Structure formats: C-alpha cells, structure tokens
Amino acid sequence: MHPSSALLICLTAIVVIQFLGYGGLGLVFLLLLTGIRALLPGWWKLLRRLRWLLASVWLILAYGTPGDALLDAAWLPTHEGVAEATLHVARLTLMLGCLAWLLGSLGQRGLLVALVSLLRPLARCGVATDRLVVRLSLVMENLQVELPKGAWRDMLDGNPGGGDGPASLQVEVPAWRSLDYLVCLGAVVFSLCAVALG
C-alpha cells in the first residue's frame, strides 16, 4: 500500500469516528483487531502516555453534563454525563488505535513519504511544503532521543546541545497503483457504512 493512501485512510477514520455511536465504534474496533499483534504494543504505549488526558476528559464530561445524578447522590456524575463521557473516551481510544496502526505500518520514513506525496499540490501554489516535511522529520528524530537529566535548563539558556542534524533529506515517493485507489475507495465505503450504523 502506498504510504499516502495509508495516511488518507487514517485521517478518514479519525474524522468518521467523531460521528459514530457504539455500533460503528465496535465495527472500527473489530477492524483494528485484525492487526492486533503488530498494533497492540504501539496502541498500549499511546494509551499509557495519554491516560491522564483520557481520565480528565471522562471526568469533565461526566460531571459537566446536566441530568439526573447516579444513585440520586449529588456528588456523583449524571447518567447522561457518564454515557457521554464513555462514548467520547471510546472515540479517543479508537483514534489512538488508528494512529498506532499508521505509525506501525508506515514508520517515520513512510510518514514523510506520505506527507511529501499529499502536500505536493500545495507546493505548486507556492507553499513551502519541503520545509514543513524537513522540520517534521527533525522533530520526530528529536522525540526519539533521550535527553540527559537537566537538559531543559540548557535549552532555556539557548544552548540546546547535541550535534547538527543531517545536511540533506532525501525522500523517494513511489507511484500510485490501482490497488491504492481501490483501498481508498474501500475506506470511503466502509466509512459511510459505519456512519449509517451510527
């Protein structure tokens, strides 16, 4: 599969997940389960990193949505709040699963190829897409490097340390095949079916 078609599928899934109810979310979850062996470690890592965000979203929605309190206790969240919070956290969890699938199937190099391929039309309009891709690649490389303890103080002082980055970045973009068009079309059809199931 072409990297840009994988990126398009992931972006489509992330947008469609926002409109799904539990039936559609279950369908997306079953689809993600097909690649569970390769997907699960990356998905779990993302969930662990964002566990406090997910817990905060759940608490804010559970307590912030008006309705009838659970067990008629004023300090408990509302029935409507719990339902809304659980649905939104399930959506966020599946979005992280889609992201884990994308990063696991493409890797850093494939993601850069996908971005170069998809942003190419904007380059014809005068947008500096090459700079965007180079900066993104540098950010992704720096995120994987362990910084020594106290390195943030040096960064604040204007001495980030470390060596210079690569002098050039070469990205080879493969040509689209008919299979890539079929995969993207299948993703759109699946998305429409999932939204219809709601």
C-alpha positions as a LaTeX table, in Angstrom:
\begin{tabular}{lrrr}
\hline
Residue & $x$ (\AA) & $y$ (\AA) & $z$ (\AA) \\
\hline
Met1 & 0.00 & 0.00 & 0.00 \\
His2 & 1.23 & 3.48 & $-0.84$ \\
Pro3 & 2.11 & 5.49 & 2.31 \\
Ser4 & $-0.14$ & 8.39 & 1.31 \\
Ser5 & $-3.12$ & 6.05 & 0.93 \\
Ala6 & $-2.45$ & 4.73 & 4.45 \\
Leu7 & $-2.35$ & 8.32 & 5.74 \\
Leu8 & $-5.60$ & 9.13 & 3.93 \\
Ile9 & $-7.26$ & 6.05 & 5.43 \\
Cys10 & $-6.12$ & 7.05 & 8.91 \\
Leu11 & $-7.31$ & 10.65 & 8.52 \\
Thr12 & $-10.65$ & 9.46 & 7.15 \\
Ala13 & $-11.07$ & 7.07 & 10.07 \\
Ile14 & $-10.26$ & 9.79 & 12.61 \\
Val15 & $-12.86$ & 12.12 & 11.10 \\
Val16 & $-15.51$ & 9.41 & 10.78 \\
Ile17 & $-15.02$ & 8.16 & 14.35 \\
Gln18 & $-16.35$ & 11.52 & 15.59 \\
Phe19 & $-19.79$ & 10.71 & 14.13 \\
Leu20 & $-20.07$ & 7.11 & 15.31 \\
Gly21 & $-22.10$ & 5.62 & 18.09 \\
Tyr22 & $-21.32$ & 2.37 & 19.83 \\
Gly23 & $-22.30$ & 0.21 & 16.84 \\
Gly24 & $-19.94$ & 1.98 & 14.46 \\
Leu25 & $-17.18$ & 2.12 & 17.08 \\
Gly26 & $-17.49$ & $-1.63$ & 17.53 \\
Leu27 & $-17.09$ & $-2.07$ & 13.79 \\
Val28 & $-13.93$ & 0.06 & 13.79 \\
Phe29 & $-12.62$ & $-1.84$ & 16.81 \\
Leu30 & $-13.16$ & $-5.18$ & 15.04 \\
Leu31 & $-11.32$ & $-3.84$ & 12.03 \\
Leu32 & $-8.40$ & $-2.74$ & 14.21 \\
Leu33 & $-8.36$ & $-6.17$ & 15.88 \\
Thr34 & $-7.33$ & $-7.76$ & 12.58 \\
Gly35 & $-3.84$ & $-6.30$ & 13.04 \\
Ile36 & $-3.71$ & $-6.65$ & 16.83 \\
Arg37 & $-0.30$ & $-8.37$ & 17.11 \\
Ala38 & 1.56 & $-5.55$ & 15.44 \\
Leu39 & $-0.81$ & $-2.87$ & 16.70 \\
Leu40 & $-1.20$ & $-3.63$ & 20.40 \\
Pro41 & 2.23 & $-2.52$ & 21.75 \\
Gly42 & 2.08 & 0.86 & 20.00 \\
Trp43 & $-1.57$ & 1.35 & 20.93 \\
Trp44 & $-0.90$ & 0.50 & 24.57 \\
Lys45 & 2.06 & 2.89 & 24.64 \\
Leu46 & $-0.11$ & 5.75 & 23.34 \\
Leu47 & $-2.86$ & 4.92 & 25.82 \\
Arg48 & $-0.38$ & 4.91 & 28.72 \\
Arg49 & 1.03 & 8.27 & 27.66 \\
Leu50 & $-2.42$ & 9.84 & 27.41 \\
Arg51 & $-4.09$ & 8.10 & 30.37 \\
Trp52 & $-4.41$ & 11.30 & 32.39 \\
Leu53 & $-5.89$ & 13.16 & 29.45 \\
Leu54 & $-8.46$ & 10.40 & 28.92 \\
Ala55 & $-9.30$ & 10.36 & 32.63 \\
Ser56 & $-9.66$ & 14.17 & 32.65 \\
Val57 & $-11.92$ & 14.15 & 29.60 \\
Trp58 & $-14.09$ & 11.47 & 31.20 \\
Leu59 & $-14.38$ & 13.35 & 34.50 \\
Ile60 & $-15.10$ & 16.72 & 32.85 \\
Leu61 & $-17.82$ & 15.29 & 30.64 \\
Ala62 & $-19.29$ & 13.04 & 33.33 \\
Tyr63 & $-19.61$ & 15.84 & 35.86 \\
Gly64 & $-20.21$ & 18.67 & 33.38 \\
Thr65 & $-23.21$ & 17.22 & 31.54 \\
Pro66 & $-26.55$ & 18.09 & 33.16 \\
Gly67 & $-29.02$ & 15.37 & 34.02 \\
Asp68 & $-30.05$ & 13.02 & 36.81 \\
Ala69 & $-27.33$ & 12.07 & 39.28 \\
Leu70 & $-26.32$ & 8.44 & 39.67 \\
Leu71 & $-27.92$ & 6.80 & 42.73 \\
Asp72 & $-29.54$ & 10.19 & 43.48 \\
Ala73 & $-26.29$ & 11.35 & 45.13 \\
Ala74 & $-25.38$ & 14.96 & 44.48 \\
Trp75 & $-21.63$ & 14.28 & 44.40 \\
Leu76 & $-21.84$ & 11.57 & 41.70 \\
Pro77 & $-21.87$ & 12.33 & 37.96 \\
Thr78 & $-25.08$ & 12.22 & 35.98 \\
His79 & $-26.40$ & 9.28 & 33.96 \\
Glu80 & $-26.21$ & 11.40 & 30.81 \\
Gly81 & $-22.71$ & 12.57 & 31.70 \\
Val82 & $-21.42$ & 9.03 & 32.19 \\
Ala83 & $-22.91$ & 7.95 & 28.85 \\
Glu84 & $-21.46$ & 10.97 & 27.02 \\
Ala85 & $-18.04$ & 10.67 & 28.71 \\
Thr86 & $-17.74$ & 6.96 & 27.97 \\
Leu87 & $-18.64$ & 7.48 & 24.33 \\
His88 & $-16.05$ & 10.25 & 23.89 \\
Val89 & $-13.30$ & 8.30 & 25.64 \\
Ala90 & $-14.10$ & 5.28 & 23.43 \\
Arg91 & $-13.79$ & 7.53 & 20.37 \\
Leu92 & $-10.44$ & 8.91 & 21.56 \\
Thr93 & $-9.19$ & 5.39 & 22.28 \\
Leu94 & $-10.05$ & 4.24 & 18.75 \\
Met95 & $-8.44$ & 7.34 & 17.28 \\
Leu96 & $-5.26$ & 6.40 & 19.13 \\
Gly97 & $-5.62$ & 2.90 & 17.69 \\
Cys98 & $-5.77$ & 4.35 & 14.18 \\
Leu99 & $-2.69$ & 6.44 & 14.91 \\
Ala100 & $-0.87$ & 3.38 & 16.27 \\
Trp101 & $-1.78$ & 1.48 & 13.10 \\
Leu102 & $-0.46$ & 4.32 & 10.94 \\
Leu103 & 2.83 & 4.66 & 12.82 \\
Gly104 & 3.27 & 0.89 & 13.00 \\
Ser105 & 2.62 & 0.28 & 9.32 \\
Leu106 & 4.49 & 3.29 & 7.90 \\
Gly107 & 7.20 & 4.18 & 10.36 \\
Gln108 & 8.90 & 7.56 & 10.33 \\
Arg109 & 10.20 & 7.29 & 6.77 \\
Gly110 & 6.84 & 6.18 & 5.37 \\
Leu111 & 5.06 & 9.04 & 7.11 \\
Leu112 & 7.45 & 11.51 & 5.49 \\
Val113 & 6.83 & 9.92 & 2.08 \\
Ala114 & 3.07 & 10.20 & 2.65 \\
Leu115 & 3.33 & 13.86 & 3.63 \\
Val116 & 5.53 & 14.73 & 0.66 \\
Ser117 & 3.12 & 12.99 & $-1.68$ \\
Leu118 & $-0.03$ & 14.57 & $-0.26$ \\
Leu119 & 1.41 & 18.07 & 0.11 \\
Arg120 & 2.86 & 18.18 & $-3.41$ \\
Pro121 & $-0.17$ & 20.04 & $-4.88$ \\
Leu122 & 0.30 & 22.81 & $-2.29$ \\
Ala123 & 3.91 & 23.27 & $-3.41$ \\
Arg124 & 2.62 & 24.28 & $-6.84$ \\
Cys125 & 0.68 & 27.09 & $-5.13$ \\
Gly126 & 3.81 & 28.48 & $-3.51$ \\
Val127 & 3.53 & 26.84 & $-0.07$ \\
Ala128 & 6.93 & 25.72 & 1.26 \\
Thr129 & 5.99 & 22.08 & 1.86 \\
Asp130 & 9.61 & 20.91 & 1.78 \\
Arg131 & 10.41 & 22.99 & 4.86 \\
Leu132 & 7.40 & 21.56 & 6.66 \\
Val133 & 8.47 & 17.98 & 5.93 \\
Val134 & 12.09 & 18.64 & 6.95 \\
Arg135 & 11.04 & 20.28 & 10.22 \\
Leu136 & 8.66 & 17.45 & 10.97 \\
Ser137 & 11.38 & 14.88 & 10.34 \\
Leu138 & 13.73 & 16.72 & 12.71 \\
Val139 & 11.04 & 16.89 & 15.39 \\
Met140 & 10.35 & 13.16 & 15.01 \\
Glu141 & 14.06 & 12.36 & 15.31 \\
Asn142 & 14.45 & 14.55 & 18.38 \\
Leu143 & 11.45 & 12.94 & 20.07 \\
Gln144 & 13.18 & 9.57 & 19.90 \\
Val145 & 16.40 & 10.82 & 21.53 \\
Glu146 & 16.69 & 10.52 & 25.31 \\
Leu147 & 17.86 & 13.82 & 26.78 \\
Pro148 & 20.20 & 13.86 & 29.78 \\
Lys149 & 18.82 & 14.96 & 33.12 \\
Gly150 & 18.57 & 18.75 & 33.35 \\
Ala151 & 18.82 & 19.29 & 29.58 \\
Trp152 & 15.76 & 21.54 & 29.68 \\
Arg153 & 17.80 & 24.17 & 31.56 \\
Asp154 & 20.34 & 24.28 & 28.74 \\
Met155 & 17.52 & 24.65 & 26.20 \\
Leu156 & 16.09 & 27.61 & 28.12 \\
Asp157 & 19.53 & 29.21 & 28.17 \\
Gly158 & 19.75 & 28.88 & 24.37 \\
Asn159 & 22.28 & 26.01 & 24.38 \\
Pro160 & 20.32 & 23.03 & 23.15 \\
Gly161 & 23.44 & 20.87 & 22.83 \\
Gly162 & 23.64 & 17.85 & 20.58 \\
Gly163 & 25.09 & 17.74 & 17.11 \\
Asp164 & 23.80 & 19.26 & 13.94 \\
Gly165 & 21.10 & 17.46 & 12.01 \\
Pro166 & 21.58 & 15.88 & 8.62 \\
Ala167 & 22.68 & 18.20 & 5.83 \\
Ser168 & 20.07 & 16.84 & 3.43 \\
Leu169 & 16.89 & 14.78 & 3.50 \\
Gln170 & 16.11 & 12.58 & 0.55 \\
Val171 & 12.58 & 11.20 & 0.16 \\
Glu172 & 11.67 & 8.93 & $-2.73$ \\
Val173 & 7.96 & 8.89 & $-3.47$ \\
Pro174 & 6.70 & 5.73 & $-5.21$ \\
Ala175 & 3.99 & 5.93 & $-7.84$ \\
Trp176 & 0.35 & 5.24 & $-7.01$ \\
Arg177 & $-1.04$ & 1.93 & $-8.20$ \\
Ser178 & $-4.61$ & 0.96 & $-8.97$ \\
Leu179 & $-4.70$ & $-1.01$ & $-5.69$ \\
Asp180 & $-4.15$ & 2.24 & $-3.78$ \\
Tyr181 & $-7.20$ & 3.81 & $-5.42$ \\
Leu182 & $-9.27$ & 0.72 & $-4.57$ \\
Val183 & $-8.10$ & 0.77 & $-0.95$ \\
Cys184 & $-9.04$ & 4.45 & $-0.57$ \\
Leu185 & $-12.41$ & 3.83 & $-2.22$ \\
Gly186 & $-12.99$ & 0.88 & 0.12 \\
Ala187 & $-12.16$ & 3.10 & 3.11 \\
Val188 & $-14.73$ & 5.68 & 1.99 \\
Val189 & $-17.42$ & 2.98 & 1.51 \\
Phe190 & $-16.61$ & 1.44 & 4.90 \\
Ser191 & $-16.77$ & 4.91 & 6.49 \\
Leu192 & $-20.20$ & 5.58 & 5.01 \\
Cys193 & $-21.46$ & 2.20 & 6.25 \\
Ala194 & $-20.07$ & 2.85 & 9.73 \\
Val195 & $-21.71$ & 6.29 & 9.89 \\
Ala196 & $-25.00$ & 4.78 & 8.71 \\
Leu197 & $-24.82$ & 2.20 & 11.52 \\
Gly198 & $-24.05$ & 5.09 & 13.85 \\
\hline
\end{tabular}
